[in-house]
XYZ file of C-alpha atoms in Angstrom:
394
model
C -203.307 -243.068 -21.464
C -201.662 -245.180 -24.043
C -201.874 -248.234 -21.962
C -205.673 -247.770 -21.360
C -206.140 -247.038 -24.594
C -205.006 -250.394 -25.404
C -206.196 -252.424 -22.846
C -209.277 -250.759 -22.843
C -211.652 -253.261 -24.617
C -210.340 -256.618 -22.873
C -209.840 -255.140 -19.705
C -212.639 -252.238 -19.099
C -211.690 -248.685 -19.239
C -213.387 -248.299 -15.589
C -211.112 -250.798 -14.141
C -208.151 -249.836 -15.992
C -208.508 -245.723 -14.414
C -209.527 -246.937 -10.783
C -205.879 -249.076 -10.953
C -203.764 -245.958 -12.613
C -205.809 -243.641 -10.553
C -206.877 -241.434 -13.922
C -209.971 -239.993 -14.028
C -212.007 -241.263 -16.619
C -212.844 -237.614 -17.787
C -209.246 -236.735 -18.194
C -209.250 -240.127 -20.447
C -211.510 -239.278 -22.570
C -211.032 -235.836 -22.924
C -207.409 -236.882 -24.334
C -209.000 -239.434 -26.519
C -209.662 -236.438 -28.882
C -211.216 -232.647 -29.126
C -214.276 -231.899 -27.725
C -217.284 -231.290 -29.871
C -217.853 -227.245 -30.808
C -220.946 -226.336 -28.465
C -224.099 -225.165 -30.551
C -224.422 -221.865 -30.347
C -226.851 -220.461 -27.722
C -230.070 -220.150 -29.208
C -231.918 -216.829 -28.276
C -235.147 -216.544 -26.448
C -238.666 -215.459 -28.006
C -238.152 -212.423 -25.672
C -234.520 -211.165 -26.575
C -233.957 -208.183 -28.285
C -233.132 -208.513 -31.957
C -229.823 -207.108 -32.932
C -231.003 -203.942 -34.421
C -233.171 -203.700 -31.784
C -230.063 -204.519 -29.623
C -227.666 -201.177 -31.238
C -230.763 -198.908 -30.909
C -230.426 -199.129 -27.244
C -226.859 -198.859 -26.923
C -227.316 -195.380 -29.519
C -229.812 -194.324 -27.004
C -227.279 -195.623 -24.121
C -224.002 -193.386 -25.638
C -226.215 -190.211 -26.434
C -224.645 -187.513 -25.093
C -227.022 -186.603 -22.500
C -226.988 -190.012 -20.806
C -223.164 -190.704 -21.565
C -222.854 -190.085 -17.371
C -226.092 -191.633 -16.128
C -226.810 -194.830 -14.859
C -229.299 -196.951 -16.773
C -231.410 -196.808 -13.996
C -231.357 -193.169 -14.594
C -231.989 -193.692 -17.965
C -234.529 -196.496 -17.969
C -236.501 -193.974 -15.788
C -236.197 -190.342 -18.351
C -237.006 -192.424 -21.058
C -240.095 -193.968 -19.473
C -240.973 -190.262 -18.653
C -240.298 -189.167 -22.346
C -243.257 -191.956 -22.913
C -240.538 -194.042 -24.292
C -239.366 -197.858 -23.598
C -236.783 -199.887 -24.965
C -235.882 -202.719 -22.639
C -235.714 -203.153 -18.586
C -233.003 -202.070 -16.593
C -231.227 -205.024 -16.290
C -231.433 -205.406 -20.406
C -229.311 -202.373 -20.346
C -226.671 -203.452 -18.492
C -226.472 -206.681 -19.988
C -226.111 -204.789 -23.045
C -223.202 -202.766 -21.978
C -221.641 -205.379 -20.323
C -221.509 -207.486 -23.478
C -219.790 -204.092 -25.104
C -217.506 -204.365 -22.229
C -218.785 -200.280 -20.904
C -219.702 -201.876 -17.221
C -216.938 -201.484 -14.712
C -216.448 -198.981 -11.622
C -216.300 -195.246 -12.777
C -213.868 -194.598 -10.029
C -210.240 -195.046 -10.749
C -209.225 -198.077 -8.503
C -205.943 -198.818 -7.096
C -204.672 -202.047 -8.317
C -201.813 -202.941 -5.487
C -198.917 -205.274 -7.600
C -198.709 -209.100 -6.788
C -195.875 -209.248 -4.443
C -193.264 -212.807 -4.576
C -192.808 -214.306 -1.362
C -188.912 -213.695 -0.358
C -187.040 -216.975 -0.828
C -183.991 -216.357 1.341
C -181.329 -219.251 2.132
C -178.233 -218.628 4.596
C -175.390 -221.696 5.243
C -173.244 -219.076 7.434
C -172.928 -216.261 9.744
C -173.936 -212.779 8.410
C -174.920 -213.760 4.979
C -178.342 -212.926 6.264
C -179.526 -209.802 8.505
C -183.118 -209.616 9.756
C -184.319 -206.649 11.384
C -187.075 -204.587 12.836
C -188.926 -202.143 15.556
C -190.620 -202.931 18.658
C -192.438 -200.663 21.104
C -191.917 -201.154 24.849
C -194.510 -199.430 26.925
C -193.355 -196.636 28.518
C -194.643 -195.332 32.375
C -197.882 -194.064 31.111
C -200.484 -194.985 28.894
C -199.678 -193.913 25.315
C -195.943 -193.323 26.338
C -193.616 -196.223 24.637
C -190.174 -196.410 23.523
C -188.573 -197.798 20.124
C -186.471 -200.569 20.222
C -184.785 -201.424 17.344
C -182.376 -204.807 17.045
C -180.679 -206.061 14.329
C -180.431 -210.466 14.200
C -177.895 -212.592 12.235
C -180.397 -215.405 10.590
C -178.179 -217.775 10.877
C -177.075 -217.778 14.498
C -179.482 -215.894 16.232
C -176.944 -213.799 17.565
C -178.166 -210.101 18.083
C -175.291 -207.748 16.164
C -177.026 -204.443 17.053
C -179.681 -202.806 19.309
C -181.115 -199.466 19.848
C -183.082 -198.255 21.810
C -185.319 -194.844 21.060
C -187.742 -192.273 22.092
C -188.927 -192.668 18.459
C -189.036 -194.601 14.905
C -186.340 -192.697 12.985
C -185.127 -193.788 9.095
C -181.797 -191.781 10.593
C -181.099 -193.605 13.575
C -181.802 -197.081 11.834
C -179.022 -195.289 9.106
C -177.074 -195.373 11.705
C -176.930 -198.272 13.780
C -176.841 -200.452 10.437
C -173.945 -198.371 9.473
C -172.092 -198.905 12.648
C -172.652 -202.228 13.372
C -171.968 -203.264 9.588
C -168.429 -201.653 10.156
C -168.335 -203.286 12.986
C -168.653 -206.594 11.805
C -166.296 -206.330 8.685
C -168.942 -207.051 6.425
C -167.697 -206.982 2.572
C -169.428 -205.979 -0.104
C -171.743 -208.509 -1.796
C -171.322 -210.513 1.017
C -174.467 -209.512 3.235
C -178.455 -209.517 2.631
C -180.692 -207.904 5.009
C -184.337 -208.440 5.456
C -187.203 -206.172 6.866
C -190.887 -205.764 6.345
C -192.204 -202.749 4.983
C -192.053 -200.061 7.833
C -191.235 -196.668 7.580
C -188.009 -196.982 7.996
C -187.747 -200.089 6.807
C -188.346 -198.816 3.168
C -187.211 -195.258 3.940
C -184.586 -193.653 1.385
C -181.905 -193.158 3.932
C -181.450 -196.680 4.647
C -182.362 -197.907 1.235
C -179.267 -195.722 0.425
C -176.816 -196.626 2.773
C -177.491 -200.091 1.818
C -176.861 -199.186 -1.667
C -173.300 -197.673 -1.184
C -172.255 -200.266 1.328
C -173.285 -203.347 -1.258
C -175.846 -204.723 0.893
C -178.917 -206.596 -0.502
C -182.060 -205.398 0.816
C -185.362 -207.634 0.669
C -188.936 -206.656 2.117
C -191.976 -209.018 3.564
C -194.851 -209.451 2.051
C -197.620 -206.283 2.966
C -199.617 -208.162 5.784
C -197.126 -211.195 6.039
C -195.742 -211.440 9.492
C -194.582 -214.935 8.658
C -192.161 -213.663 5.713
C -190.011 -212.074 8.897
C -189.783 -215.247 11.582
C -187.121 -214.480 13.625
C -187.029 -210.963 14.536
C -190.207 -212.110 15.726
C -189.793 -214.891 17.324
C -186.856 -212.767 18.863
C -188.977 -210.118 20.263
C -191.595 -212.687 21.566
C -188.269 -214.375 23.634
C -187.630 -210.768 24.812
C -191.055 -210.002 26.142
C -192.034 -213.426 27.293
C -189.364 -213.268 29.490
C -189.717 -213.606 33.572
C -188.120 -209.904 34.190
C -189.771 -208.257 31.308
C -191.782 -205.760 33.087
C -195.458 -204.640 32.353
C -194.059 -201.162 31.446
C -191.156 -199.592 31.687
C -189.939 -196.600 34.736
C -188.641 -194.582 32.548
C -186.043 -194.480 29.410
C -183.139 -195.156 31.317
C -184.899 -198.225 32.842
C -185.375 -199.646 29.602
C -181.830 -199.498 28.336
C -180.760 -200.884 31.865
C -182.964 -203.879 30.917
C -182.007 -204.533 27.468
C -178.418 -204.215 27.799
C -178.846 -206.869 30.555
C -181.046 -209.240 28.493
C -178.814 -208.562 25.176
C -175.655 -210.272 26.889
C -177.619 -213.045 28.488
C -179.358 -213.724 25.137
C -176.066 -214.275 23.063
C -174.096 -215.890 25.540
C -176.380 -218.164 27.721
C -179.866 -219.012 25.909
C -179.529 -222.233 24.365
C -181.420 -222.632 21.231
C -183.139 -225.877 20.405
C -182.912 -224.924 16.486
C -179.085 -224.082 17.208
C -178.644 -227.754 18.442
C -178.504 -226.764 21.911
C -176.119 -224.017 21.502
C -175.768 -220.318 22.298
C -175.839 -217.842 19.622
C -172.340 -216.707 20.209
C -170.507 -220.099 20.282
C -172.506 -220.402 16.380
C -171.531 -217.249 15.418
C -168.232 -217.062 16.376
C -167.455 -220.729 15.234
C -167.107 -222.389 19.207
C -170.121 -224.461 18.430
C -167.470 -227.249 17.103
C -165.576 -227.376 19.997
C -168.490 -227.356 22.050
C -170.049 -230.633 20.412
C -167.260 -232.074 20.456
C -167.185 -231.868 24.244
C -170.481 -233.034 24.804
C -170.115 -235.936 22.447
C -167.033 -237.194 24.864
C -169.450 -236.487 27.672
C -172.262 -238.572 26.603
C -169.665 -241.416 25.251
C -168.441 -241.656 28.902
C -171.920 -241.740 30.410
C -172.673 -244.675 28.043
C -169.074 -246.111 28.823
C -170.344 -246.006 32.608
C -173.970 -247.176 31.872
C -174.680 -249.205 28.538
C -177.938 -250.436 29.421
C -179.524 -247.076 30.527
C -179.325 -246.339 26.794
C -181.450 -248.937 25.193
C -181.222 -248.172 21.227
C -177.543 -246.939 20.245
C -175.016 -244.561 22.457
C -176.257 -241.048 23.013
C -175.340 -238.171 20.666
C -175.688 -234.331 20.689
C -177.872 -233.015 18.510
C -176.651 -232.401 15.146
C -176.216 -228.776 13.784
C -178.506 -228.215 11.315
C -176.365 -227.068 7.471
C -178.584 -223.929 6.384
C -181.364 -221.716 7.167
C -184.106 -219.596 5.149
C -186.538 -217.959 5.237
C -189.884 -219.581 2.716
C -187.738 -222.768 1.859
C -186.488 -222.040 -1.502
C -189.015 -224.160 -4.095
C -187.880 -225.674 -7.555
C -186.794 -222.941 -9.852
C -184.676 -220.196 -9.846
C -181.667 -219.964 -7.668
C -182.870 -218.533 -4.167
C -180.764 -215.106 -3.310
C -177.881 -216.290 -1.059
C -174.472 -213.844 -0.577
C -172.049 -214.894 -3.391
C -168.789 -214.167 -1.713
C -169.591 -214.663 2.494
C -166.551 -215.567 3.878
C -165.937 -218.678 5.520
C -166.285 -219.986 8.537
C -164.404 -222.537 10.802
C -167.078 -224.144 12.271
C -170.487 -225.494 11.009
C -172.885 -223.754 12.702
C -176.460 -224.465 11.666
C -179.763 -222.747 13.155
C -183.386 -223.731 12.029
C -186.275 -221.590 10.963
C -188.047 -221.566 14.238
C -186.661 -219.657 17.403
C -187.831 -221.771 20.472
C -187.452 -221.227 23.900
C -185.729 -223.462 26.012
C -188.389 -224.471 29.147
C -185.373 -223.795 31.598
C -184.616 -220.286 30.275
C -186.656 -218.891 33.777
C -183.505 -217.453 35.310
C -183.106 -213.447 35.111
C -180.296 -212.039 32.368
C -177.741 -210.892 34.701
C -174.034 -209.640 33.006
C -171.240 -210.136 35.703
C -168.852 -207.838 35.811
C -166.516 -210.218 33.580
C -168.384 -209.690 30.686
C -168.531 -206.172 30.280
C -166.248 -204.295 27.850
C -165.259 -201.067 27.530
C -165.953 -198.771 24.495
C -168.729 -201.447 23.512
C -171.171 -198.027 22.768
C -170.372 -196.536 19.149
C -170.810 -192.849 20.009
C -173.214 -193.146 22.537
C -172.841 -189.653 23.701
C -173.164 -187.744 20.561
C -176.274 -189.946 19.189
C -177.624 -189.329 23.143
C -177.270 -185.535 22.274
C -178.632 -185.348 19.100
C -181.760 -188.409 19.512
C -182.076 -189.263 22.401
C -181.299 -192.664 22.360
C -179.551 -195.206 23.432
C -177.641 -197.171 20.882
C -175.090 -201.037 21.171
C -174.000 -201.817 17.975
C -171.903 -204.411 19.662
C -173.512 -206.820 22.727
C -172.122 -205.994 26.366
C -170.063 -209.458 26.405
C -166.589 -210.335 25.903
C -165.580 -212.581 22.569
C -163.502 -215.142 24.481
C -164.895 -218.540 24.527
C-alpha cells in the first residue's frame, strides 16, 4: 500500500494494483475511514414513532401476547380498528427483536474435524461395525474389526449376531492386552455409533489410558480406513452375496483376516504387507528388493532409461485430516519405538492383482489364537479373534 501510495501520481494507481495484484477497493479503503452513511431517511408513509409504540402496546396487550399479527391485524379490523398492515407489524417486532420461532429449537454444537497424526504402529486404532447379509432378507450379522492406522494391519475382529457396547468392551479389552499397549501410548478413533460412544467402552478406555476421538456426525471421510478396509473386504472375488449361515461367515473372515495381513500388498504401504509394517520386516524386505532391482539394472542398463530402479519409498507418517497450522495435532506421547520405518498413506488401495481367494495353509494357523471363544460363544453368540489366524515369523 505504501509503495502505491507513493508511486501513485507518476505512475497511475490503476497500473500500480494490476502489477501488485491489489484491488483498487482494498487501496482505497486503507487510504482512510469511510464516510458515516446518512441516516436512512423515512418515507411519507412510515409510521411516526409514537405512532410506531402504539402498535407495539397494542402488539404486547395481554390478550394478543400469543397471537400472530395476522391474528391480530384481523380482531382489530373487526373491533373497527386499524393501525398498520400485517407486514408493518412484524417489521415492528422484528426491529424490537420479538420475531423468532416460538418453538424451542435444538441448536446441535459445531463439531472440529479430528486432526489425528501417527509415525508408528499402534499409536493410532480405527475401528467400526459392518453388517454382512445373512441367508434371508432382513437377517445380517455384525462384524466388528479393529485396524492399526498406521500399518493397516487388522489387531482384532468379531464377528456377531448383534451390535453390542459389551462385546466391543470386550474385544478392545482383549486385544489391547494383547498387544501390550501402555498407557498414554494409544488413540483410538470411531464415528459416533452406538457403541461407538456407549459408556462401557468410553469407560474401559478411560481406565486403560486410551484416547478416544469421534467423526464428525455425517462425515464418513473423518474415518478412511476402516472404510476403505471394509470396501477391500466386500469387494473381494469370494465375498459372497449373503452369507449360509453364522458359522459360514466366521469360516470366511477368519480366512480373509490371515490373507489380508500377511499377503495383500498395499500401494500406500510401499508395496508391503501389513504385517511385515507392523511388525518392523518391512526394512528387511526393501532392502531385498533394492538388491533385486540393482542386479536387474546390473544385467540390463539400458532397459532403464532415467536412473537405476528403486522400491518405493515408505512413506514417514499417517493421519487422518492432515494436521493444519496451529495447535499441536493429538499424537501418543510415549509410543514405543520401533525398529523399522514403516510408513502407510491415507488411502487404502487395492492392488489390481489381489484376484486370488484368501486361503490360510495349514502353516499359518496357531493354536489358542481365540481369547475365550467358548465362553463369549455361550454368553453372545459370537465369534470373536482378537489376534489374526497367522504365525509372527517372518
Amino acid at each position: 500500500m505504501q509503495t502505491i501510495a507513493e508511486r501513485g501520481p507518476t505512475l497511475g494507481v490503476l497500473a500500480l494494483c494490476l502489477a501488485l495484484r491489489v484491488p483498487r477497493a482494498t487501496y482505497y479503503r486503507q487510504r482512510g475511514p469511510a464516510p458515516p452513511r446518512r441516516p436512512r431517511r423515512g418515507g411519507p408513509r412510515a409510521l411516526t414513532p409514537g405512532e410506531q409504540q402504539r402498535v407495539l402496546a397494542v402488539l404486547h396487550e395481554p390478550r394478543f401476547a400469543d397471537r400472530a399479527p395476522g391474528q391480530v391485524y384481523a380482531t382489530l379490523l373487526d373491533e373497527g380498528t386499524y393501525y398498520c398492515s400485517e407486514r408493518t407489524m412484524y417489521r415492528l417486532l422484528a426491529t424490537a427483536g420479538e420475531v423468532r420461532e416460538r418453538r424451542d429449537q435444538c441448536r446441535h454444537p459445531r463439531y472440529a474435524a479430528p486432526e489425528l497424526l501417527a509415525t508408528a504402529p499402534n499409536q493410532l486404532w480405527s475401528w467400526d461395525i459392518t453388517k454382512l447379509r445373512g441367508p434371508a432378507k432382513w437377517t445380517s450379522y455384525y462384524l466388528y474389526v479393529l485396524l492399526d492406522v498406521f500399518s493397516r494391519y487388522v489387531v482384532g475382529w468379531l464377528l456377531a449376531h448383534r451390535e453390542s457396547a459389551s462385546l466391543a468392551r470386550r474385544l478392545i479389552a482383549a486385544t489391547v492386552a494383547r498387544e501390550d499397549i501402555a498407557p498414554g501410548q494409544l488413540t483410538v478413533h470411531a464415528d459416533r455409533g452406538a457403541a461407538m460412544i456407549s459408556k462401557p467402552v468410553a469407560f474401559l478406555l478411560a481406565d486403560l489410558g486410551i484416547t478416544k476421538t469421534h467423526s464428525r456426525p455425517h462425515v464418513s471421510n473423518d474415518n478412511p480406513y476402516s472404510e476403505a478396509q471394509f470396501k477391500t473386504l466386500k469387494y473381494h472375488p469370494s465375498f459372497p452375496d449373503r452369507f449360509g449361515s453364522f458359522e459360514h461367515g466366521r469360516a470366511h473372515c477368519a480366512a480373509f483376516f490371515p490373507w489380508y495381513n500377511t499377503e495383500h500388498h498395499h500401494a500406500s504401504l510401499g508395496w508391503h504387507t501389513p504385517r511385515d509394517v507392523h511388525h518392523g520386516h518391512a526394512a528387511a524386505r526393501q532392502t531385498h528388493r533394492a538388491a533385486v532391482l540393482a542386479a536387474a539394472y546390473a544385467a540390463t542398463p539400458a532397459r532403464f532409461v532415467r536412473h537405476a530402479p528403486t522400491p518405493p519409498a515408505l512413506p514417514t507418517a499417517v493421519w487422518i485430516n492432515q494436521p493444519r497450522i496451529g495447535p499441536a495435532p493429538r499424537i501418543a506421547p510415549d509410543a514405543p519405538p520401533i525398529d523399522a520405518p514403516n510408513r502407510p498413506r491415507i488411502d487404502d488401495r487395492q492392488s489390481g492383482g489381489d484376484r486370488s481367494p484368501p486361503q490360510v495353509r495349514p502353516s499359518q494357523l496357531v493354536a489358542g489364537v481365540t481369547v475365550n471363544a467358548s465362553e463369549w460363544d455361550a454368553e453372545d453368540d459370537c465369534s470373536v479373534n482378537s489376534v489374526p489366524l497367522v504365525s509372527q515369523t517372518p
